[in-house]
Amino acid sequence: MGKCKGINSANIVIVKDDYAYISYTELISDDNEDYTVCGFYIVDIKEKE
């Protein structure tokens, strides 16, 4: 188990071969409104423990 820098909340994580495919949604709150930022990371985990 680990943490990816820059990701606070992962929605779906798929691990296949040497890669982890991670979708995320982050809730952002500012003074006037709340909104979400969504994205997708592909992480090379070949040499990770």
XYZ file of N, CA and C in Angstrom:
147
model
N 0.854 -1.164 0.000
C 0.000 0.000 0.000
C 0.900 1.227 0.000
N 0.495 2.233 -0.733
C 1.301 3.441 -0.798
C 0.456 4.653 -1.105
N 1.119 5.781 -1.238
C 0.437 7.034 -1.544
C 1.111 7.655 -2.749
N 0.307 8.139 -3.664
C 0.831 8.829 -4.841
C 0.856 10.322 -4.560
N 1.975 10.931 -4.803
C 2.120 12.369 -4.602
C 1.112 13.113 -5.476
N 0.359 14.030 -4.887
C -0.594 14.831 -5.642
C -1.995 14.259 -5.730
N -2.226 13.064 -5.182
C -3.563 12.470 -5.211
C -4.075 12.346 -3.782
N -5.203 12.984 -3.494
C -5.809 12.884 -2.172
C -6.841 11.774 -2.089
N -7.485 11.465 -3.205
C -8.551 10.474 -3.201
C -8.603 9.748 -4.537
N -8.352 8.444 -4.510
C -8.426 7.645 -5.737
C -9.807 7.008 -5.838
N -10.397 7.023 -7.025
C -11.698 6.403 -7.256
C -11.537 4.953 -7.688
N -10.753 4.749 -8.727
C -10.553 3.419 -9.289
C -9.059 3.216 -9.494
N -8.564 2.088 -9.030
C -7.160 1.743 -9.249
C -7.119 0.374 -9.909
N -6.489 0.298 -11.060
C -6.306 -0.966 -11.764
C -4.804 -1.187 -11.892
N -4.337 -2.348 -11.454
C -2.925 -2.680 -11.570
C -2.792 -3.777 -12.608
N -1.980 -3.507 -13.617
C -1.738 -4.498 -14.661
C -0.275 -4.413 -15.068
N 0.392 -5.564 -15.006
C 1.809 -5.644 -15.348
C 2.600 -4.655 -14.494
N 3.303 -3.737 -15.119
C 4.163 -2.809 -14.386
C 3.539 -1.434 -14.171
N 2.211 -1.319 -14.353
C 1.569 -0.011 -14.265
C 0.331 -0.038 -13.374
N 0.083 1.087 -12.706
C -1.158 1.307 -11.966
C -1.904 2.429 -12.687
N -3.168 2.192 -12.971
C -4.027 3.166 -13.648
C -4.983 3.710 -12.592
N -4.915 5.006 -12.330
C -5.620 5.604 -11.195
C -6.489 6.764 -11.664
N -7.789 6.687 -11.384
C -8.654 7.847 -11.620
C -8.901 8.503 -10.265
N -9.073 9.812 -10.280
C -9.278 10.519 -9.016
C -10.265 11.663 -9.189
N -10.872 12.038 -8.081
C -11.722 13.220 -7.997
C -11.354 13.949 -6.719
N -11.070 15.224 -6.839
C -10.689 16.015 -5.677
C -11.687 17.154 -5.495
N -12.216 17.307 -4.291
C -13.138 18.398 -3.977
C -12.325 19.632 -3.610
N -12.597 20.730 -4.289
C -11.919 22.001 -4.045
C -12.951 22.978 -3.490
N -12.609 23.623 -2.395
C -13.490 24.633 -1.802
C -12.752 25.961 -1.773
N -13.385 26.989 -2.313
C -12.830 28.323 -2.157
C -13.883 29.202 -1.491
N -13.656 30.477 -1.445
C -14.555 31.373 -0.719
C -15.966 31.417 -1.295
N -16.111 31.232 -2.606
C -17.407 31.415 -3.248
C -18.121 30.130 -3.633
N -17.382 29.044 -3.870
C -18.033 27.832 -4.357
C -17.180 26.589 -4.106
N -17.827 25.450 -4.230
C -17.161 24.157 -4.181
C -17.206 23.560 -5.583
N -16.139 22.909 -5.986
C -16.111 22.252 -7.288
C -15.162 21.062 -7.230
N -15.206 20.230 -8.254
C -14.341 19.058 -8.289
C -13.363 19.147 -9.454
N -12.216 18.543 -9.232
C -11.204 18.387 -10.269
C -11.015 16.893 -10.444
N -11.164 16.412 -11.674
C -11.035 14.983 -11.957
C -9.844 14.763 -12.874
N -9.258 13.591 -12.756
C -8.124 13.294 -13.625
C -7.787 11.821 -13.630
N -6.707 11.511 -14.326
C -6.294 10.131 -14.509
C -4.775 10.089 -14.543
N -4.182 9.198 -13.760
C -2.737 9.008 -13.733
C -2.392 7.592 -14.164
N -1.280 7.454 -14.849
C -0.689 6.147 -15.109
C 0.670 6.165 -14.418
N 0.868 5.232 -13.489
C 2.078 5.214 -12.674
C 2.870 3.946 -12.958
N 4.155 4.107 -13.265
C 5.052 2.972 -13.463
C 5.442 2.437 -12.084
N 5.036 1.212 -11.777
C 5.298 0.628 -10.459
C 6.302 -0.524 -10.540
N 7.016 -0.600 -11.611
C 7.929 -1.713 -11.857
C 8.918 -1.938 -10.716
N 9.508 -0.883 -10.196
C 10.524 -1.034 -9.161
C 10.043 -0.546 -7.799
N 8.743 -0.482 -7.589
C 8.186 -0.057 -6.302
C 7.992 -1.264 -5.403
N 8.083 -1.038 -4.108
C 7.847 -2.113 -3.135
C 6.456 -2.021 -2.573
